[in-house]
């Protein structure tokens, strides 16, 4: 026989059988939001606030597995969403670097009234200064700003530089872009300027030396991923002629140009990055989840995601047009 207290508790449960599940859902959602916030702090500089209401756990997944999805995205011709990078012919460094942000799944473009209408504009430009993407703030590190101004959004075609960008993008699991950029020269030194043929030959002693270097802040498992990816790149190069040819083939050798007016509309991942991720995993690559792949695509210039009012947007589009002879950008 139930006691009075137990009876009341049992009666209350019978009246609202879903209350327990609702509490669990709220706790799960809160945990997901906290995880999203911590993850975004690695990608965006301080001062940027983004709504995470449309994010799901899967959209932040950095696992090696990707859901099957079509190679075609919602973007036309130059699929407006892919990575960017500064490279070779046009870059003063001749290198390629990092992507700036992980984006959300919403691939919709921003309309003019959305931009003018409501959300806070995060532009922190001084009067008379260059107008940059809104995630570049007064608190942004100089290395981060320089990368935005000189590298992000310029197509990269060198196998070494693409390997570098893929490796750096994978490091976003543990570090933010500013930290990665500041250690870029050290990474190049220990990984032989990201020459796949050299890195692929690294033995256990070399792996131990790199992971044991506290300045690099790379766990042994991360170093092994980079070495394994170098071996995979060699196989891909034999099949396709080059790693660059393989990667750019996924976007028909045309950068995807995203004409975004607000940073909240830039996705973390796209159907294209999911498809690329799936194929990379199939070929044995590691640390190539769809979110990391999209960051890589942005960093390598495969996707141009500067905001349309950023001074770099028209410059990067012109570089892409010059490179491929393209005259029309998808609306």
PDB file of C-alpha atoms in Angstrom:
ATOM      1  CA  UNK A   1       0.000   0.000   0.000  1.00  0.00           C
ATOM      2  CA  UNK A   2       1.343   3.417  -0.953  1.00  0.00           C
ATOM      3  CA  UNK A   3       1.945   6.017   1.730  1.00  0.00           C
ATOM      4  CA  UNK A   4       0.185   9.349   1.422  1.00  0.00           C
ATOM      5  CA  UNK A   5       3.365  11.064   0.184  1.00  0.00           C
ATOM      6  CA  UNK A   6       4.075   8.316  -2.284  1.00  0.00           C
ATOM      7  CA  UNK A   7       0.455   8.380  -3.388  1.00  0.00           C
ATOM      8  CA  UNK A   8       0.610  12.100  -4.107  1.00  0.00           C
ATOM      9  CA  UNK A   9       3.876  11.655  -5.993  1.00  0.00           C
ATOM     10  CA  UNK A  10       2.445   8.783  -8.009  1.00  0.00           C
ATOM     11  CA  UNK A  11      -0.733  10.751  -8.736  1.00  0.00           C
ATOM     12  CA  UNK A  12       1.259  13.773  -9.892  1.00  0.00           C
ATOM     13  CA  UNK A  13       3.330  11.598 -12.182  1.00  0.00           C
ATOM     14  CA  UNK A  14       0.197  10.080 -13.708  1.00  0.00           C
ATOM     15  CA  UNK A  15      -1.247  13.543 -14.348  1.00  0.00           C
ATOM     16  CA  UNK A  16       1.870  14.757 -16.158  1.00  0.00           C
ATOM     17  CA  UNK A  17       3.782  11.721 -17.462  1.00  0.00           C
ATOM     18  CA  UNK A  18       5.908  13.866 -19.744  1.00  0.00           C
ATOM     19  CA  UNK A  19       7.199  16.231 -17.041  1.00  0.00           C
ATOM     20  CA  UNK A  20      10.248  14.091 -16.321  1.00  0.00           C
ATOM     21  CA  UNK A  21      11.159  13.927 -19.992  1.00  0.00           C
ATOM     22  CA  UNK A  22      10.696  17.676 -20.336  1.00  0.00           C
ATOM     23  CA  UNK A  23      13.137  18.251 -17.491  1.00  0.00           C
ATOM     24  CA  UNK A  24      15.648  15.947 -19.153  1.00  0.00           C
ATOM     25  CA  UNK A  25      15.176  17.774 -22.461  1.00  0.00           C
ATOM     26  CA  UNK A  26      15.813  21.130 -20.779  1.00  0.00           C
ATOM     27  CA  UNK A  27      18.966  19.858 -19.105  1.00  0.00           C
ATOM     28  CA  UNK A  28      20.199  18.346 -22.364  1.00  0.00           C
ATOM     29  CA  UNK A  29      19.501  21.571 -24.259  1.00  0.00           C
ATOM     30  CA  UNK A  30      21.350  23.585 -21.606  1.00  0.00           C
ATOM     31  CA  UNK A  31      24.343  21.265 -21.824  1.00  0.00           C
ATOM     32  CA  UNK A  32      24.336  21.539 -25.625  1.00  0.00           C
ATOM     33  CA  UNK A  33      24.167  25.337 -25.457  1.00  0.00           C
ATOM     34  CA  UNK A  34      27.102  25.412 -23.032  1.00  0.00           C
ATOM     35  CA  UNK A  35      29.113  23.141 -25.325  1.00  0.00           C
ATOM     36  CA  UNK A  36      28.231  25.335 -28.294  1.00  0.00           C
ATOM     37  CA  UNK A  37      29.304  28.473 -26.447  1.00  0.00           C
ATOM     38  CA  UNK A  38      32.669  26.991 -25.461  1.00  0.00           C
ATOM     39  CA  UNK A  39      33.256  25.727 -28.989  1.00  0.00           C
ATOM     40  CA  UNK A  40      32.375  29.058 -30.563  1.00  0.00           C
ATOM     41  CA  UNK A  41      34.872  30.833 -28.327  1.00  0.00           C
ATOM     42  CA  UNK A  42      37.617  28.908 -30.101  1.00  0.00           C
ATOM     43  CA  UNK A  43      36.433  30.045 -33.499  1.00  0.00           C
ATOM     44  CA  UNK A  44      35.232  33.603 -32.958  1.00  0.00           C
ATOM     45  CA  UNK A  45      37.124  36.399 -31.229  1.00  0.00           C
ATOM     46  CA  UNK A  46      35.842  37.859 -27.986  1.00  0.00           C
ATOM     47  CA  UNK A  47      32.845  40.097 -28.318  1.00  0.00           C
ATOM     48  CA  UNK A  48      30.904  38.094 -30.874  1.00  0.00           C
ATOM     49  CA  UNK A  49      27.592  36.679 -29.704  1.00  0.00           C
ATOM     50  CA  UNK A  50      25.716  34.243 -31.886  1.00  0.00           C
ATOM     51  CA  UNK A  51      22.392  32.574 -31.524  1.00  0.00           C
ATOM     52  CA  UNK A  52      22.694  28.848 -31.075  1.00  0.00           C
ATOM     53  CA  UNK A  53      18.970  28.151 -31.253  1.00  0.00           C
ATOM     54  CA  UNK A  54      19.230  26.357 -34.570  1.00  0.00           C
ATOM     55  CA  UNK A  55      22.361  24.384 -33.697  1.00  0.00           C
ATOM     56  CA  UNK A  56      22.183  20.695 -33.075  1.00  0.00           C
ATOM     57  CA  UNK A  57      24.687  18.353 -31.513  1.00  0.00           C
ATOM     58  CA  UNK A  58      25.336  16.850 -34.928  1.00  0.00           C
ATOM     59  CA  UNK A  59      26.192  20.243 -36.403  1.00  0.00           C
ATOM     60  CA  UNK A  60      29.069  20.555 -33.964  1.00  0.00           C
ATOM     61  CA  UNK A  61      30.284  17.012 -34.421  1.00  0.00           C
ATOM     62  CA  UNK A  62      33.947  16.738 -35.251  1.00  0.00           C
ATOM     63  CA  UNK A  63      33.935  12.990 -35.603  1.00  0.00           C
ATOM     64  CA  UNK A  64      35.277  11.245 -38.656  1.00  0.00           C
ATOM     65  CA  UNK A  65      31.823  10.078 -39.668  1.00  0.00           C
ATOM     66  CA  UNK A  66      29.549  12.136 -41.848  1.00  0.00           C
ATOM     67  CA  UNK A  67      25.971  11.655 -42.851  1.00  0.00           C
ATOM     68  CA  UNK A  68      25.389  10.793 -46.451  1.00  0.00           C
ATOM     69  CA  UNK A  69      24.403  13.874 -48.377  1.00  0.00           C
ATOM     70  CA  UNK A  70      24.256  15.119 -51.888  1.00  0.00           C
ATOM     71  CA  UNK A  71      27.299  16.651 -53.488  1.00  0.00           C
ATOM     72  CA  UNK A  72      25.151  19.489 -54.681  1.00  0.00           C
ATOM     73  CA  UNK A  73      24.426  22.262 -52.231  1.00  0.00           C
ATOM     74  CA  UNK A  74      21.691  24.854 -52.256  1.00  0.00           C
ATOM     75  CA  UNK A  75      24.037  27.332 -53.850  1.00  0.00           C
ATOM     76  CA  UNK A  76      24.174  27.842 -57.532  1.00  0.00           C
ATOM     77  CA  UNK A  77      27.066  27.829 -59.953  1.00  0.00           C
ATOM     78  CA  UNK A  78      29.740  29.105 -57.603  1.00  0.00           C
ATOM     79  CA  UNK A  79      28.104  27.503 -54.641  1.00  0.00           C
ATOM     80  CA  UNK A  80      28.195  30.443 -52.254  1.00  0.00           C
ATOM     81  CA  UNK A  81      29.764  28.611 -49.432  1.00  0.00           C
ATOM     82  CA  UNK A  82      33.171  27.288 -49.273  1.00  0.00           C
ATOM     83  CA  UNK A  83      36.537  28.053 -47.803  1.00  0.00           C
ATOM     84  CA  UNK A  84      38.956  30.729 -48.583  1.00  0.00           C
ATOM     85  CA  UNK A  85      42.599  31.122 -48.502  1.00  0.00           C
ATOM     86  CA  UNK A  86      45.451  33.209 -49.583  1.00  0.00           C
ATOM     87  CA  UNK A  87      47.863  31.495 -51.735  1.00  0.00           C
ATOM     88  CA  UNK A  88      50.718  31.152 -54.027  1.00  0.00           C
ATOM     89  CA  UNK A  89      50.359  33.532 -56.889  1.00  0.00           C
ATOM     90  CA  UNK A  90      48.472  36.223 -55.043  1.00  0.00           C
ATOM     91  CA  UNK A  91      49.733  35.872 -51.502  1.00  0.00           C
ATOM     92  CA  UNK A  92      52.758  37.689 -50.123  1.00  0.00           C
ATOM     93  CA  UNK A  93      53.349  34.619 -47.944  1.00  0.00           C
ATOM     94  CA  UNK A  94      52.776  32.074 -50.642  1.00  0.00           C
ATOM     95  CA  UNK A  95      50.968  30.117 -48.005  1.00  0.00           C
ATOM     96  CA  UNK A  96      47.621  29.235 -46.953  1.00  0.00           C
ATOM     97  CA  UNK A  97      46.258  29.411 -43.605  1.00  0.00           C
ATOM     98  CA  UNK A  98      43.375  29.001 -41.512  1.00  0.00           C
ATOM     99  CA  UNK A  99      39.710  29.284 -41.876  1.00  0.00           C
ATOM    100  CA  UNK A 100      38.056  31.651 -39.528  1.00  0.00           C
ATOM    101  CA  UNK A 101      34.802  30.207 -38.441  1.00  0.00           C
ATOM    102  CA  UNK A 102      32.709  27.179 -38.099  1.00  0.00           C
ATOM    103  CA  UNK A 103      29.344  27.830 -39.446  1.00  0.00           C
ATOM    104  CA  UNK A 104      25.901  26.731 -38.776  1.00  0.00           C
ATOM    105  CA  UNK A 105      23.706  24.493 -40.843  1.00  0.00           C
ATOM    106  CA  UNK A 106      21.374  27.274 -41.960  1.00  0.00           C
ATOM    107  CA  UNK A 107      22.477  27.911 -45.534  1.00  0.00           C
ATOM    108  CA  UNK A 108      20.010  30.725 -46.164  1.00  0.00           C
ATOM    109  CA  UNK A 109      21.310  34.076 -47.258  1.00  0.00           C
ATOM    110  CA  UNK A 110      20.516  37.228 -45.357  1.00  0.00           C
ATOM    111  CA  UNK A 111      18.075  39.652 -46.856  1.00  0.00           C
ATOM    112  CA  UNK A 112      18.588  43.404 -46.797  1.00  0.00           C
ATOM    113  CA  UNK A 113      15.824  43.969 -44.264  1.00  0.00           C
ATOM    114  CA  UNK A 114      17.361  41.368 -41.954  1.00  0.00           C
ATOM    115  CA  UNK A 115      20.592  43.307 -41.939  1.00  0.00           C
ATOM    116  CA  UNK A 116      19.124  46.739 -41.507  1.00  0.00           C
ATOM    117  CA  UNK A 117      16.426  45.611 -39.188  1.00  0.00           C
ATOM    118  CA  UNK A 118      17.435  44.172 -35.971  1.00  0.00           C
ATOM    119  CA  UNK A 119      20.476  42.490 -34.665  1.00  0.00           C
ATOM    120  CA  UNK A 120      23.416  44.302 -33.224  1.00  0.00           C
ATOM    121  CA  UNK A 121      26.159  45.195 -35.650  1.00  0.00           C
ATOM    122  CA  UNK A 122      29.515  44.149 -34.250  1.00  0.00           C
ATOM    123  CA  UNK A 123      31.648  46.275 -36.522  1.00  0.00           C
ATOM    124  CA  UNK A 124      34.295  47.988 -34.429  1.00  0.00           C
ATOM    125  CA  UNK A 125      36.096  49.859 -37.170  1.00  0.00           C
ATOM    126  CA  UNK A 126      37.513  53.246 -36.346  1.00  0.00           C
ATOM    127  CA  UNK A 127      36.323  56.196 -38.463  1.00  0.00           C
ATOM    128  CA  UNK A 128      38.106  56.099 -41.780  1.00  0.00           C
ATOM    129  CA  UNK A 129      39.443  52.589 -41.265  1.00  0.00           C
ATOM    130  CA  UNK A 130      38.818  49.584 -43.499  1.00  0.00           C
ATOM    131  CA  UNK A 131      35.444  47.940 -43.057  1.00  0.00           C
ATOM    132  CA  UNK A 132      36.055  44.325 -42.056  1.00  0.00           C
ATOM    133  CA  UNK A 133      33.923  41.310 -41.292  1.00  0.00           C
ATOM    134  CA  UNK A 134      32.037  41.844 -38.039  1.00  0.00           C
ATOM    135  CA  UNK A 135      33.945  39.143 -36.151  1.00  0.00           C
ATOM    136  CA  UNK A 136      37.075  41.276 -36.388  1.00  0.00           C
ATOM    137  CA  UNK A 137      36.848  43.506 -33.324  1.00  0.00           C
ATOM    138  CA  UNK A 138      39.019  45.950 -31.419  1.00  0.00           C
ATOM    139  CA  UNK A 139      40.044  43.043 -29.208  1.00  0.00           C
ATOM    140  CA  UNK A 140      41.126  40.805 -32.084  1.00  0.00           C
ATOM    141  CA  UNK A 141      44.763  39.747 -32.047  1.00  0.00           C
ATOM    142  CA  UNK A 142      47.016  41.320 -34.672  1.00  0.00           C
ATOM    143  CA  UNK A 143      47.860  37.925 -36.173  1.00  0.00           C
ATOM    144  CA  UNK A 144      44.170  37.151 -36.527  1.00  0.00           C
ATOM    145  CA  UNK A 145      43.440  40.491 -38.195  1.00  0.00           C
ATOM    146  CA  UNK A 146      46.390  40.113 -40.548  1.00  0.00           C
ATOM    147  CA  UNK A 147      45.222  36.694 -41.600  1.00  0.00           C
ATOM    148  CA  UNK A 148      41.755  38.075 -42.323  1.00  0.00           C
ATOM    149  CA  UNK A 149      43.186  40.987 -44.301  1.00  0.00           C
ATOM    150  CA  UNK A 150      45.821  39.102 -46.282  1.00  0.00           C
ATOM    151  CA  UNK A 151      45.008  35.415 -46.491  1.00  0.00           C
ATOM    152  CA  UNK A 152      41.487  34.303 -45.711  1.00  0.00           C
ATOM    153  CA  UNK A 153      39.461  34.016 -48.884  1.00  0.00           C
ATOM    154  CA  UNK A 154      42.221  33.606 -51.434  1.00  0.00           C
ATOM    155  CA  UNK A 155      42.244  30.269 -53.339  1.00  0.00           C
ATOM    156  CA  UNK A 156      45.197  27.980 -52.603  1.00  0.00           C
ATOM    157  CA  UNK A 157      46.413  25.306 -55.021  1.00  0.00           C
ATOM    158  CA  UNK A 158      49.702  24.093 -53.556  1.00  0.00           C
ATOM    159  CA  UNK A 159      49.579  20.562 -52.134  1.00  0.00           C
ATOM    160  CA  UNK A 160      51.874  21.569 -49.277  1.00  0.00           C
ATOM    161  CA  UNK A 161      49.771  24.585 -48.355  1.00  0.00           C
ATOM    162  CA  UNK A 162      46.532  22.617 -48.586  1.00  0.00           C
ATOM    163  CA  UNK A 163      48.021  19.939 -46.342  1.00  0.00           C
ATOM    164  CA  UNK A 164      49.018  22.677 -43.932  1.00  0.00           C
ATOM    165  CA  UNK A 165      45.527  24.139 -43.862  1.00  0.00           C
ATOM    166  CA  UNK A 166      43.910  20.761 -43.359  1.00  0.00           C
ATOM    167  CA  UNK A 167      46.244  20.120 -40.429  1.00  0.00           C
ATOM    168  CA  UNK A 168      45.691  23.546 -38.886  1.00  0.00           C
ATOM    169  CA  UNK A 169      41.931  23.244 -39.254  1.00  0.00           C
ATOM    170  CA  UNK A 170      42.045  19.960 -37.376  1.00  0.00           C
ATOM    171  CA  UNK A 171      43.805  21.725 -34.509  1.00  0.00           C
ATOM    172  CA  UNK A 172      40.623  23.729 -33.883  1.00  0.00           C
ATOM    173  CA  UNK A 173      39.499  20.832 -31.738  1.00  0.00           C
ATOM    174  CA  UNK A 174      42.012  21.967 -29.112  1.00  0.00           C
ATOM    175  CA  UNK A 175      42.903  25.574 -29.951  1.00  0.00           C
ATOM    176  CA  UNK A 176      41.496  28.743 -31.488  1.00  0.00           C
ATOM    177  CA  UNK A 177      42.752  30.346 -34.685  1.00  0.00           C
ATOM    178  CA  UNK A 178      44.791  33.010 -32.948  1.00  0.00           C
ATOM    179  CA  UNK A 179      46.743  30.413 -30.979  1.00  0.00           C
ATOM    180  CA  UNK A 180      47.266  28.325 -34.099  1.00  0.00           C
ATOM    181  CA  UNK A 181      48.429  31.266 -36.207  1.00  0.00           C
ATOM    182  CA  UNK A 182      50.966  32.332 -33.601  1.00  0.00           C
ATOM    183  CA  UNK A 183      52.533  28.873 -33.710  1.00  0.00           C
ATOM    184  CA  UNK A 184      52.310  28.492 -37.478  1.00  0.00           C
ATOM    185  CA  UNK A 185      56.032  28.932 -38.095  1.00  0.00           C
ATOM    186  CA  UNK A 186      56.867  26.324 -35.468  1.00  0.00           C
ATOM    187  CA  UNK A 187      54.441  23.874 -37.040  1.00  0.00           C
ATOM    188  CA  UNK A 188      56.027  24.425 -40.420  1.00  0.00           C
ATOM    189  CA  UNK A 189      59.447  23.743 -39.003  1.00  0.00           C
ATOM    190  CA  UNK A 190      58.606  20.458 -37.284  1.00  0.00           C
ATOM    191  CA  UNK A 191      56.445  19.220 -40.162  1.00  0.00           C
ATOM    192  CA  UNK A 192      58.988  20.022 -42.899  1.00  0.00           C
ATOM    193  CA  UNK A 193      56.927  22.880 -44.325  1.00  0.00           C
ATOM    194  CA  UNK A 194      54.064  20.382 -44.561  1.00  0.00           C
ATOM    195  CA  UNK A 195      55.658  18.385 -47.329  1.00  0.00           C
ATOM    196  CA  UNK A 196      53.483  15.235 -47.456  1.00  0.00           C
ATOM    197  CA  UNK A 197      56.291  12.970 -48.672  1.00  0.00           C
ATOM    198  CA  UNK A 198      58.516  13.958 -45.746  1.00  0.00           C
ATOM    199  CA  UNK A 199      55.815  13.893 -43.072  1.00  0.00           C
ATOM    200  CA  UNK A 200      54.599  10.485 -44.256  1.00  0.00           C
ATOM    201  CA  UNK A 201      58.019   9.038 -43.393  1.00  0.00           C
ATOM    202  CA  UNK A 202      58.060  10.273 -39.799  1.00  0.00           C
ATOM    203  CA  UNK A 203      58.825   7.447 -37.390  1.00  0.00           C
ATOM    204  CA  UNK A 204      57.945   6.900 -33.743  1.00  0.00           C
ATOM    205  CA  UNK A 205      60.894   8.953 -32.534  1.00  0.00           C
ATOM    206  CA  UNK A 206      59.864  11.937 -34.639  1.00  0.00           C
ATOM    207  CA  UNK A 207      56.273  11.677 -33.452  1.00  0.00           C
ATOM    208  CA  UNK A 208      57.434  11.502 -29.837  1.00  0.00           C
ATOM    209  CA  UNK A 209      59.707  14.525 -30.284  1.00  0.00           C
ATOM    210  CA  UNK A 210      56.906  16.655 -31.732  1.00  0.00           C
ATOM    211  CA  UNK A 211      54.294  15.641 -29.180  1.00  0.00           C
ATOM    212  CA  UNK A 212      56.844  16.148 -26.405  1.00  0.00           C
ATOM    213  CA  UNK A 213      57.506  19.749 -27.440  1.00  0.00           C
ATOM    214  CA  UNK A 214      55.400  21.735 -24.966  1.00  0.00           C
ATOM    215  CA  UNK A 215      55.511  24.874 -27.112  1.00  0.00           C
ATOM    216  CA  UNK A 216      53.596  23.135 -29.894  1.00  0.00           C
ATOM    217  CA  UNK A 217      50.774  21.941 -27.621  1.00  0.00           C
ATOM    218  CA  UNK A 218      50.039  18.932 -29.823  1.00  0.00           C
ATOM    219  CA  UNK A 219      48.973  15.644 -28.280  1.00  0.00           C
ATOM    220  CA  UNK A 220      50.544  12.493 -29.687  1.00  0.00           C
ATOM    221  CA  UNK A 221      47.233  11.411 -31.214  1.00  0.00           C
ATOM    222  CA  UNK A 222      47.010  14.723 -33.124  1.00  0.00           C
ATOM    223  CA  UNK A 223      50.522  14.303 -34.480  1.00  0.00           C
ATOM    224  CA  UNK A 224      49.701  10.772 -35.615  1.00  0.00           C
ATOM    225  CA  UNK A 225      46.639  12.088 -37.448  1.00  0.00           C
ATOM    226  CA  UNK A 226      48.806  14.548 -39.377  1.00  0.00           C
ATOM    227  CA  UNK A 227      51.288  11.812 -40.292  1.00  0.00           C
ATOM    228  CA  UNK A 228      48.511   9.457 -41.398  1.00  0.00           C
ATOM    229  CA  UNK A 229      46.901  12.205 -43.469  1.00  0.00           C
ATOM    230  CA  UNK A 230      50.229  12.791 -45.225  1.00  0.00           C
ATOM    231  CA  UNK A 231      50.229   9.138 -46.289  1.00  0.00           C
ATOM    232  CA  UNK A 232      46.655   9.481 -47.532  1.00  0.00           C
ATOM    233  CA  UNK A 233      47.573  12.597 -49.516  1.00  0.00           C
ATOM    234  CA  UNK A 234      50.299  10.642 -51.291  1.00  0.00           C
ATOM    235  CA  UNK A 235      47.754   8.025 -52.348  1.00  0.00           C
ATOM    236  CA  UNK A 236      45.297  10.669 -53.503  1.00  0.00           C
ATOM    237  CA  UNK A 237      48.021  12.455 -55.492  1.00  0.00           C
ATOM    238  CA  UNK A 238      48.830   9.239 -57.336  1.00  0.00           C
ATOM    239  CA  UNK A 239      45.181   8.749 -58.238  1.00  0.00           C
ATOM    240  CA  UNK A 240      44.273  12.329 -59.158  1.00  0.00           C
ATOM    241  CA  UNK A 241      47.634  13.812 -60.101  1.00  0.00           C
ATOM    242  CA  UNK A 242      47.698  16.091 -57.058  1.00  0.00           C
ATOM    243  CA  UNK A 243      45.962  16.625 -53.741  1.00  0.00           C
ATOM    244  CA  UNK A 244      44.930  20.047 -55.020  1.00  0.00           C
ATOM    245  CA  UNK A 245      43.223  18.545 -58.052  1.00  0.00           C
ATOM    246  CA  UNK A 246      41.339  16.119 -55.831  1.00  0.00           C
ATOM    247  CA  UNK A 247      40.133  18.765 -53.362  1.00  0.00           C
ATOM    248  CA  UNK A 248      39.184  21.395 -55.923  1.00  0.00           C
ATOM    249  CA  UNK A 249      37.400  18.762 -57.958  1.00  0.00           C
ATOM    250  CA  UNK A 250      34.787  18.584 -55.216  1.00  0.00           C
ATOM    251  CA  UNK A 251      33.677  22.125 -56.109  1.00  0.00           C
ATOM    252  CA  UNK A 252      34.225  21.777 -59.859  1.00  0.00           C
ATOM    253  CA  UNK A 253      37.335  23.957 -59.501  1.00  0.00           C
ATOM    254  CA  UNK A 254      35.149  26.972 -58.703  1.00  0.00           C
ATOM    255  CA  UNK A 255      35.131  28.736 -55.325  1.00  0.00           C
ATOM    256  CA  UNK A 256      31.766  28.850 -53.606  1.00  0.00           C
ATOM    257  CA  UNK A 257      30.918  32.501 -52.985  1.00  0.00           C
ATOM    258  CA  UNK A 258      28.660  33.249 -50.036  1.00  0.00           C
ATOM    259  CA  UNK A 259      27.059  36.674 -50.302  1.00  0.00           C
ATOM    260  CA  UNK A 260      26.329  37.049 -46.611  1.00  0.00           C
ATOM    261  CA  UNK A 261      25.411  40.310 -44.909  1.00  0.00           C
ATOM    262  CA  UNK A 262      25.575  39.021 -41.338  1.00  0.00           C
ATOM    263  CA  UNK A 263      27.872  36.510 -39.689  1.00  0.00           C
ATOM    264  CA  UNK A 264      24.982  34.564 -38.166  1.00  0.00           C
ATOM    265  CA  UNK A 265      24.000  33.287 -41.597  1.00  0.00           C
ATOM    266  CA  UNK A 266      27.363  31.718 -42.361  1.00  0.00           C
ATOM    267  CA  UNK A 267      27.016  27.960 -41.812  1.00  0.00           C
ATOM    268  CA  UNK A 268      29.226  25.710 -39.722  1.00  0.00           C
ATOM    269  CA  UNK A 269      28.927  22.973 -42.301  1.00  0.00           C
ATOM    270  CA  UNK A 270      27.235  22.437 -45.645  1.00  0.00           C
ATOM    271  CA  UNK A 271      26.061  19.454 -47.698  1.00  0.00           C
ATOM    272  CA  UNK A 272      29.246  19.923 -49.693  1.00  0.00           C
ATOM    273  CA  UNK A 273      31.523  19.727 -46.653  1.00  0.00           C
ATOM    274  CA  UNK A 274      29.628  16.647 -45.488  1.00  0.00           C
ATOM    275  CA  UNK A 275      30.191  14.961 -48.838  1.00  0.00           C
ATOM    276  CA  UNK A 276      33.882  15.880 -48.868  1.00  0.00           C
ATOM    277  CA  UNK A 277      34.249  14.686 -45.277  1.00  0.00           C
ATOM    278  CA  UNK A 278      32.636  11.370 -46.110  1.00  0.00           C
ATOM    279  CA  UNK A 279      34.992  10.774 -49.022  1.00  0.00           C
ATOM    280  CA  UNK A 280      38.060  11.767 -47.002  1.00  0.00           C
ATOM    281  CA  UNK A 281      37.082   9.355 -44.233  1.00  0.00           C
ATOM    282  CA  UNK A 282      36.569   6.623 -46.808  1.00  0.00           C
ATOM    283  CA  UNK A 283      40.133   7.218 -47.986  1.00  0.00           C
ATOM    284  CA  UNK A 284      41.549   6.924 -44.469  1.00  0.00           C
ATOM    285  CA  UNK A 285      41.923  10.591 -43.498  1.00  0.00           C
ATOM    286  CA  UNK A 286      41.522  11.545 -39.854  1.00  0.00           C
ATOM    287  CA  UNK A 287      40.244  14.678 -38.109  1.00  0.00           C
ATOM    288  CA  UNK A 288      38.085  15.472 -41.120  1.00  0.00           C
ATOM    289  CA  UNK A 289      34.552  15.848 -39.786  1.00  0.00           C
ATOM    290  CA  UNK A 290      32.228  18.111 -41.841  1.00  0.00           C
ATOM    291  CA  UNK A 291      32.783  21.127 -39.574  1.00  0.00           C
ATOM    292  CA  UNK A 292      36.556  20.878 -39.777  1.00  0.00           C
ATOM    293  CA  UNK A 293      36.335  20.309 -43.525  1.00  0.00           C
ATOM    294  CA  UNK A 294      34.273  23.455 -43.970  1.00  0.00           C
ATOM    295  CA  UNK A 295      36.807  25.474 -41.993  1.00  0.00           C
ATOM    296  CA  UNK A 296      39.483  24.025 -44.240  1.00  0.00           C
ATOM    297  CA  UNK A 297      37.490  24.948 -47.332  1.00  0.00           C
ATOM    298  CA  UNK A 298      37.165  28.518 -46.121  1.00  0.00           C
ATOM    299  CA  UNK A 299      40.837  28.699 -45.283  1.00  0.00           C
ATOM    300  CA  UNK A 300      41.823  27.285 -48.667  1.00  0.00           C
ATOM    301  CA  UNK A 301      39.673  29.640 -50.691  1.00  0.00           C
ATOM    302  CA  UNK A 302      37.290  26.934 -51.815  1.00  0.00           C
ATOM    303  CA  UNK A 303      34.566  28.997 -50.140  1.00  0.00           C
ATOM    304  CA  UNK A 304      34.510  32.784 -49.930  1.00  0.00           C
ATOM    305  CA  UNK A 305      32.644  33.810 -46.802  1.00  0.00           C
ATOM    306  CA  UNK A 306      33.753  37.367 -46.190  1.00  0.00           C
ATOM    307  CA  UNK A 307      30.676  39.473 -45.477  1.00  0.00           C
ATOM    308  CA  UNK A 308      29.621  41.472 -48.526  1.00  0.00           C
ATOM    309  CA  UNK A 309      30.410  44.801 -46.871  1.00  0.00           C
ATOM    310  CA  UNK A 310      33.929  43.691 -45.919  1.00  0.00           C
ATOM    311  CA  UNK A 311      36.677  45.283 -48.007  1.00  0.00           C
ATOM    312  CA  UNK A 312      38.086  41.811 -48.693  1.00  0.00           C
ATOM    313  CA  UNK A 313      34.938  40.414 -50.298  1.00  0.00           C
ATOM    314  CA  UNK A 314      35.251  42.098 -53.726  1.00  0.00           C
ATOM    315  CA  UNK A 315      39.020  41.603 -53.710  1.00  0.00           C
ATOM    316  CA  UNK A 316      38.741  37.860 -53.113  1.00  0.00           C
ATOM    317  CA  UNK A 317      36.001  37.512 -55.702  1.00  0.00           C
ATOM    318  CA  UNK A 318      38.183  39.307 -58.246  1.00  0.00           C
ATOM    319  CA  UNK A 319      41.081  36.982 -57.452  1.00  0.00           C
ATOM    320  CA  UNK A 320      38.847  33.984 -58.038  1.00  0.00           C
ATOM    321  CA  UNK A 321      37.545  35.440 -61.292  1.00  0.00           C
ATOM    322  CA  UNK A 322      41.077  36.159 -62.454  1.00  0.00           C
ATOM    323  CA  UNK A 323      42.126  32.629 -61.607  1.00  0.00           C
ATOM    324  CA  UNK A 324      39.240  30.854 -63.314  1.00  0.00           C
ATOM    325  CA  UNK A 325      37.963  33.407 -65.787  1.00  0.00           C
ATOM    326  CA  UNK A 326      34.610  33.514 -64.067  1.00  0.00           C
ATOM    327  CA  UNK A 327      32.501  36.588 -64.668  1.00  0.00           C
ATOM    328  CA  UNK A 328      29.259  35.776 -62.864  1.00  0.00           C
ATOM    329  CA  UNK A 329      28.664  35.290 -59.163  1.00  0.00           C
ATOM    330  CA  UNK A 330      25.624  33.363 -58.008  1.00  0.00           C
ATOM    331  CA  UNK A 331      22.835  35.566 -56.755  1.00  0.00           C
TER     332      UNK A 331
END
